[in-house]
PDB file of C-alpha atoms in Angstrom:
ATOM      1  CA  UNK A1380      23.759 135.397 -11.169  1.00  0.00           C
ATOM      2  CA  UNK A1381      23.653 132.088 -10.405  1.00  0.00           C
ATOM      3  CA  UNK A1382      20.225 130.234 -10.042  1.00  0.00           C
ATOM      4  CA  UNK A1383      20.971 129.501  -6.143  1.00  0.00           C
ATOM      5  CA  UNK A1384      21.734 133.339  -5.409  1.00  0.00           C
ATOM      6  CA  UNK A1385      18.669 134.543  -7.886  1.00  0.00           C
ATOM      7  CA  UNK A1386      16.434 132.385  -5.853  1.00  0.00           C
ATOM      8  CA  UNK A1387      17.988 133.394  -2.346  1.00  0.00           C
ATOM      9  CA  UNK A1388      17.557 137.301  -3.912  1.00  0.00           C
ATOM     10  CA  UNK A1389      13.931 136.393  -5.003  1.00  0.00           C
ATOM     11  CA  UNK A1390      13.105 135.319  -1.763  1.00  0.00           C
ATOM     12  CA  UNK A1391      14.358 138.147   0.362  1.00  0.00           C
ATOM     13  CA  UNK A1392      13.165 141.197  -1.582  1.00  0.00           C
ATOM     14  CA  UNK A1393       9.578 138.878  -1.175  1.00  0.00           C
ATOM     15  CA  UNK A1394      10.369 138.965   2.476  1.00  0.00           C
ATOM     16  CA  UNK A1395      11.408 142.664   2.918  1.00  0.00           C
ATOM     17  CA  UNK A1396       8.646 143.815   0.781  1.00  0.00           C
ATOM     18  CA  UNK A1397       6.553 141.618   2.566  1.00  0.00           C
ATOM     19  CA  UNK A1398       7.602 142.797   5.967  1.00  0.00           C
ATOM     20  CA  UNK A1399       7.093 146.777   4.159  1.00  0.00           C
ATOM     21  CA  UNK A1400       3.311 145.582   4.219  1.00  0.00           C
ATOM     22  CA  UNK A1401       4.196 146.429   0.317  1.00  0.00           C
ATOM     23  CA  UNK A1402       1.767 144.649  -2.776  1.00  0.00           C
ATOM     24  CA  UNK A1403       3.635 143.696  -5.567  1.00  0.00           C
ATOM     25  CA  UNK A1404       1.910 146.326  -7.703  1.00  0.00           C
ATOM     26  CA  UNK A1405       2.689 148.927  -5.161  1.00  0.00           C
ATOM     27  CA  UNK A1406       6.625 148.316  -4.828  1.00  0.00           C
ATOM     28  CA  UNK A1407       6.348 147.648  -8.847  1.00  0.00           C
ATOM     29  CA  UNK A1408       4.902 151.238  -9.003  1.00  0.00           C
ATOM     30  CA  UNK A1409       7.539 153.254  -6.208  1.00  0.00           C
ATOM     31  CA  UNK A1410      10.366 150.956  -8.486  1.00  0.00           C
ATOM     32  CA  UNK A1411       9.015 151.612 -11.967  1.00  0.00           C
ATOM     33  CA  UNK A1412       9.436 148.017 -12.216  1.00  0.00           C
ATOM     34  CA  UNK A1413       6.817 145.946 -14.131  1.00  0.00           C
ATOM     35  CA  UNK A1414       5.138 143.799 -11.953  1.00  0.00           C
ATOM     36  CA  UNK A1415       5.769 140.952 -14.437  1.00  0.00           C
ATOM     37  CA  UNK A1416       9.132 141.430 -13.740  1.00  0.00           C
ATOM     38  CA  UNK A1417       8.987 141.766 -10.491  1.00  0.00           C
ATOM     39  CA  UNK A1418       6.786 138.401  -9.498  1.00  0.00           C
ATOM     40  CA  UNK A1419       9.757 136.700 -11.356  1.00  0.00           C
ATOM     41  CA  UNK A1420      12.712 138.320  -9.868  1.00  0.00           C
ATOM     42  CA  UNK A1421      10.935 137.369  -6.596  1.00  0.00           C
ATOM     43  CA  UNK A1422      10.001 133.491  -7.881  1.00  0.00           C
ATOM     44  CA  UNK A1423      14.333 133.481  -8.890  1.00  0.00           C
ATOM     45  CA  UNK A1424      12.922 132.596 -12.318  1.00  0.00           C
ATOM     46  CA  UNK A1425      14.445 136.065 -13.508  1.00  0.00           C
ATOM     47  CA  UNK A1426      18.142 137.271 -13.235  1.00  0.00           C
ATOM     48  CA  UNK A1427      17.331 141.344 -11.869  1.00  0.00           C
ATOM     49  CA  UNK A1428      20.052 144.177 -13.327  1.00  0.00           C
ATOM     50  CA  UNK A1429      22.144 146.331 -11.467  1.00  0.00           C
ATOM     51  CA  UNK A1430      20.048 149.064 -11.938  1.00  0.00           C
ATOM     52  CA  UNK A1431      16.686 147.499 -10.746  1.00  0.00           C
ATOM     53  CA  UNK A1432      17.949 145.835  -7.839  1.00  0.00           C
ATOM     54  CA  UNK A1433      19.078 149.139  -7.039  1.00  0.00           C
ATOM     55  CA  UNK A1434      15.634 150.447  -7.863  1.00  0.00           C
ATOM     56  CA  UNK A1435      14.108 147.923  -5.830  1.00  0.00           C
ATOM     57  CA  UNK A1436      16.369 148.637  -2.560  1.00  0.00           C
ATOM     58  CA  UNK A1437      15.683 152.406  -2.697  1.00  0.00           C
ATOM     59  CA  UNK A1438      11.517 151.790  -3.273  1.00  0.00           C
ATOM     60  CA  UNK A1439      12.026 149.370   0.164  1.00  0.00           C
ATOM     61  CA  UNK A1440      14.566 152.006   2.391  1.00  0.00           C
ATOM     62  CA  UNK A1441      17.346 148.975   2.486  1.00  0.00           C
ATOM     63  CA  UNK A1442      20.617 148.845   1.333  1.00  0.00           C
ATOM     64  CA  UNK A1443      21.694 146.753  -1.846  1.00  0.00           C
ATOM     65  CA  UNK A1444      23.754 143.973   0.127  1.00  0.00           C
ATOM     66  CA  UNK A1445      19.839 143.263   1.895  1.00  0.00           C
ATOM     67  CA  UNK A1446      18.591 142.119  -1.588  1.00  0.00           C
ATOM     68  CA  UNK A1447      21.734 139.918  -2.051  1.00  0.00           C
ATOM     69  CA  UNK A1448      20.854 138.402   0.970  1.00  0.00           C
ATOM     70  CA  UNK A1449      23.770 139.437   2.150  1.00  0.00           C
ATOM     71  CA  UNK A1450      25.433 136.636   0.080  1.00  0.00           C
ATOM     72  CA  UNK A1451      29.307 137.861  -0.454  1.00  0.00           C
ATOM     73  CA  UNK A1452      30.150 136.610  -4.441  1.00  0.00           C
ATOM     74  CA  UNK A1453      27.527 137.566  -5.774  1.00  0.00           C
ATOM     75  CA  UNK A1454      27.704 138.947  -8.850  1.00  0.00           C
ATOM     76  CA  UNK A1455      24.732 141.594 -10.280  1.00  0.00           C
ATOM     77  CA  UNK A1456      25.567 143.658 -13.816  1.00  0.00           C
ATOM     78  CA  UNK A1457      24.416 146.448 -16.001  1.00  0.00           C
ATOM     79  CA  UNK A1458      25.132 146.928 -19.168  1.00  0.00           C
ATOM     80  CA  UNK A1459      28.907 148.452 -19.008  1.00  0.00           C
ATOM     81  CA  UNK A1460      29.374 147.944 -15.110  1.00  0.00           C
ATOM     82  CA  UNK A1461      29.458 144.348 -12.923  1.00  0.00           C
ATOM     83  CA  UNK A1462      29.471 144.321  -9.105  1.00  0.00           C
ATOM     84  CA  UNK A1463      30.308 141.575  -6.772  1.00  0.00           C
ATOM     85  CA  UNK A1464      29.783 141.804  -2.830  1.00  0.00           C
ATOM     86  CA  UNK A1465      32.254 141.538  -0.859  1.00  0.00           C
ATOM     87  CA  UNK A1466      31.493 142.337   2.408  1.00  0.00           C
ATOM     88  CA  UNK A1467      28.292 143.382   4.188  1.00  0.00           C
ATOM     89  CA  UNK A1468      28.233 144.330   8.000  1.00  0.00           C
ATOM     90  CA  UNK A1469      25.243 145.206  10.229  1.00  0.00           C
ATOM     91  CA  UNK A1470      26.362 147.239  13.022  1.00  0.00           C
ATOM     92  CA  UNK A1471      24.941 146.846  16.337  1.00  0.00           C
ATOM     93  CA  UNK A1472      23.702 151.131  16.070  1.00  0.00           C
ATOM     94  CA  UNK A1473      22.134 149.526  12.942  1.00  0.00           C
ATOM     95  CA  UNK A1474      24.558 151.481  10.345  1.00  0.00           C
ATOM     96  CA  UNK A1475      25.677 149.111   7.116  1.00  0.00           C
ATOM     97  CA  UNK A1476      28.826 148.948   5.239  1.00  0.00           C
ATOM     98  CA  UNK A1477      28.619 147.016   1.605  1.00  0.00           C
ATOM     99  CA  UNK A1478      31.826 146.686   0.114  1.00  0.00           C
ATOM    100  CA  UNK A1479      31.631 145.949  -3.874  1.00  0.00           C
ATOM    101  CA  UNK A1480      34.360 144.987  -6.286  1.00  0.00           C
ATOM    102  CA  UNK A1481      33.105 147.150  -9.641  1.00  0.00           C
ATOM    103  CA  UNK A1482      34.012 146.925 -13.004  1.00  0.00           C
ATOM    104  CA  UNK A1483      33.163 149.641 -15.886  1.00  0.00           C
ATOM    105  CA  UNK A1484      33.729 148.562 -19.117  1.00  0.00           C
ATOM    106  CA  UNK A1485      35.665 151.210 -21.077  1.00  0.00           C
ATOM    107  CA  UNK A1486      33.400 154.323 -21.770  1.00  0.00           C
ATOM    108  CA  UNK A1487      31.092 152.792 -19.674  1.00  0.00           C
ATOM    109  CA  UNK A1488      28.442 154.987 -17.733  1.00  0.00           C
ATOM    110  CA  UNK A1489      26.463 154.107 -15.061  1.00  0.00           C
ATOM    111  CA  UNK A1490      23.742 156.448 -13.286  1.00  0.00           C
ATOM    112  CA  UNK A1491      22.762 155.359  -9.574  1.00  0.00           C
ATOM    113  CA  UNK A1492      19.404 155.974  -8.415  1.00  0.00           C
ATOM    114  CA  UNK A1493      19.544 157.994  -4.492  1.00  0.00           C
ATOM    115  CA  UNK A1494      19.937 155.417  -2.143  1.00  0.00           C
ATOM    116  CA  UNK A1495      18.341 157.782   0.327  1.00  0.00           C
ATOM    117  CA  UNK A1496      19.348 160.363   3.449  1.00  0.00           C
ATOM    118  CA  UNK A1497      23.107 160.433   5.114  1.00  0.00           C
ATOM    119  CA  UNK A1498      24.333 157.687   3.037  1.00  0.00           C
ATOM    120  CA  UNK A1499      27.927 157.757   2.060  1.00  0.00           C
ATOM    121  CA  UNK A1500      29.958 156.105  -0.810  1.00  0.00           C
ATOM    122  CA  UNK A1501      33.702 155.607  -1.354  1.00  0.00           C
ATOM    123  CA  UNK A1502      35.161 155.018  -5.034  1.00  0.00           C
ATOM    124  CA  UNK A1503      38.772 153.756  -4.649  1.00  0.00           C
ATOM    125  CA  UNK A1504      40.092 153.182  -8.343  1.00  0.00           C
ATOM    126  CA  UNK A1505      42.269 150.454  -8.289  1.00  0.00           C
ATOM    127  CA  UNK A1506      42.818 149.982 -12.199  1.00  0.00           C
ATOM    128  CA  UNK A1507      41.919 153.025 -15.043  1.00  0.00           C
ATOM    129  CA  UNK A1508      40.526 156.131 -14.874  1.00  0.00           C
ATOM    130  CA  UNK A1509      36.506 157.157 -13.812  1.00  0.00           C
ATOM    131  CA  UNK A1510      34.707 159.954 -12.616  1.00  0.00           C
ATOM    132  CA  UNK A1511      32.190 159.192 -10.408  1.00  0.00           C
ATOM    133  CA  UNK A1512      29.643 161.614  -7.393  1.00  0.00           C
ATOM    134  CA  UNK A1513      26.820 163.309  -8.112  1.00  0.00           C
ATOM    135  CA  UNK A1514      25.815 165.514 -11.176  1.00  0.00           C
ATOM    136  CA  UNK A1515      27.760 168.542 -11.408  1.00  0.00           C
ATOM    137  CA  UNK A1516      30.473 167.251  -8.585  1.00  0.00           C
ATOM    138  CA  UNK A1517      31.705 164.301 -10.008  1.00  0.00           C
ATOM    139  CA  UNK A1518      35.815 164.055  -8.955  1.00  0.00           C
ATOM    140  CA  UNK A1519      38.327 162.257 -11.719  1.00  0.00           C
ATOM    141  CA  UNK A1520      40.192 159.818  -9.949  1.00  0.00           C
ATOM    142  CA  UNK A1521      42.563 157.347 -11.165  1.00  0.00           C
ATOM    143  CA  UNK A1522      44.896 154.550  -9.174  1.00  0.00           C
ATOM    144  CA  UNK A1523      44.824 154.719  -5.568  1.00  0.00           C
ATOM    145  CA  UNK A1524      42.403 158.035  -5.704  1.00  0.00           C
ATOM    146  CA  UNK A1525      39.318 158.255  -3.930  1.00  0.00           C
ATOM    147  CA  UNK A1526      35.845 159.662  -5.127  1.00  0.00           C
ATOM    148  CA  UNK A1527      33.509 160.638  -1.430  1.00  0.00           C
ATOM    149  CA  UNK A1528      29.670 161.794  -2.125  1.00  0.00           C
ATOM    150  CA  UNK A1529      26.782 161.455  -0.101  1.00  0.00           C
ATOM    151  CA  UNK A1530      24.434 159.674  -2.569  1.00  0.00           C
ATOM    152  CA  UNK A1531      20.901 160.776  -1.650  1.00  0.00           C
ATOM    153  CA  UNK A1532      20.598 161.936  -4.816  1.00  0.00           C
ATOM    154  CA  UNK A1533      21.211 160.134  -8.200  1.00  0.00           C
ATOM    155  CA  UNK A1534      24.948 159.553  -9.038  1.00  0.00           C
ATOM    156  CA  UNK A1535      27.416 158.425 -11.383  1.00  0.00           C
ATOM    157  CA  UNK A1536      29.889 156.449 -12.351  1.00  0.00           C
ATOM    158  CA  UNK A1537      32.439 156.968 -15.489  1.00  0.00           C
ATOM    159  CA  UNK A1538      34.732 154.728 -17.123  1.00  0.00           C
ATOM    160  CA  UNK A1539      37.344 157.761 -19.021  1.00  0.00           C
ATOM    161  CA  UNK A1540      39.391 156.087 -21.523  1.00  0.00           C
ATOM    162  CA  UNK A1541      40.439 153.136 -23.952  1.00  0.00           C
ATOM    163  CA  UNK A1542      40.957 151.059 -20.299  1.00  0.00           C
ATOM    164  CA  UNK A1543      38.303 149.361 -18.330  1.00  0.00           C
ATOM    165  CA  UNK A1544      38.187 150.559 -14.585  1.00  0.00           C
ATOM    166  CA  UNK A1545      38.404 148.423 -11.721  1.00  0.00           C
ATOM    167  CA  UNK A1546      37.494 150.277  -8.495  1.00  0.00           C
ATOM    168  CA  UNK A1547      36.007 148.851  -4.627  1.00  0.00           C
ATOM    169  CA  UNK A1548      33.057 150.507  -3.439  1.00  0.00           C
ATOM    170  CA  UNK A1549      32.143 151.022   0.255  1.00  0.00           C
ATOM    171  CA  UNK A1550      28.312 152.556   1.109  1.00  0.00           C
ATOM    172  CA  UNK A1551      27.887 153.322   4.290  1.00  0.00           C
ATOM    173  CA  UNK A1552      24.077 153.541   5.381  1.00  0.00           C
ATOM    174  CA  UNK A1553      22.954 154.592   8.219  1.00  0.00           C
ATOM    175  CA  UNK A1554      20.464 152.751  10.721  1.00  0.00           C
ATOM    176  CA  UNK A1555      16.637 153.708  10.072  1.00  0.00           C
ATOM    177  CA  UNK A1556      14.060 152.519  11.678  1.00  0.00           C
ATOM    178  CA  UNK A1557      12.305 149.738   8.910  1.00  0.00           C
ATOM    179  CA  UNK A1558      16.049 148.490   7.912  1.00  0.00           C
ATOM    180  CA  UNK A1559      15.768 146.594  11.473  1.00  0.00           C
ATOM    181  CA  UNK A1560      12.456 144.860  10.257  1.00  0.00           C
ATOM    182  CA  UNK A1561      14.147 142.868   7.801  1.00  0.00           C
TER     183      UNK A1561
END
């Protein structure tokens, strides 16, 4: 991430947790995030993972594309997967749609923390082959195939293999009531 967008990401998951009426130590502790970490993800003086960002927007009730400041290009990774925003859209009802460009690097696995009630994820593979849903349901798609979960529970994603997959992602989240505070 670059230093702009870490900065920009710093200070908006200050804001929202801020707005939460969160401490750092108690949105470190719903996260299990250190709070070292934390205080300098939210100075921009740290570049945040995948998976804690993801943390962090479950432990606050938002969706990802909040933390990202809604900034389309940016780029957060994991070891084995990379995302990039593409789109974020606030409905007027409140509901959000993120749109993410992934990558898995072959035999990559990723596990998704819940992202909470009633939200909804499309995997469209555009390149390779993954499985991806929740524990237990996962679908195998390939090219043009879509995976469909609701991910209030932890999920998954799968590279299956020698290729790396290239797939968009769409979460759709619907309104709740502290989203509109931020």
């Amino acid at each position: 991430m670059e230093p702009d967008a870490a900065a920009a990401v710093g200070a908006r998951l200050r804001a929202t947790r801020q707005a939460r009426g969160l401490s750092l130590g108690a949105l470190a502790a719903r996260a299990q995030v250190g709070k070292g970490s934390l205080s300098e993800i939210e100075n921009g003086g740290r570049n945040p993972t995948l998976s804690t960002l993801y943390a962090l927007a479950g432990a606050l009730g938002v969706p990802l594309s909040t933390l990202l400041a809604e900034r389309t290009g940016v780029e957060v990774s994991s070891p084995g997967i990379g995302a990039r925003l593409l789109d974020a859209t606030r409905h007027p009802d409140g509901t959000t749609v993120e749109v993410y460009l992934l990558h898995l690097d072959p035999g990559a696995r990723h596990v998704s923390t819940a992202h909470g009630p009633d939200v909804v994820e499309h995997f469209l593979v555009t390149h390779g082959r993954a499985r991806a849903g929740l524990p237990g349901q996962e679908t195998e798609v390939g090219p043009g195939e879509t995976a469909v979960w609701e991910s209030s529970a932890e999920h998954g994603y799968q590279a299956l293999g020698p290729t790396a997959v290239e797939a968009v992602l769409t979460i759709r989240s619907p309104s709740r009531d502290s989203d509109r505070a931020s």
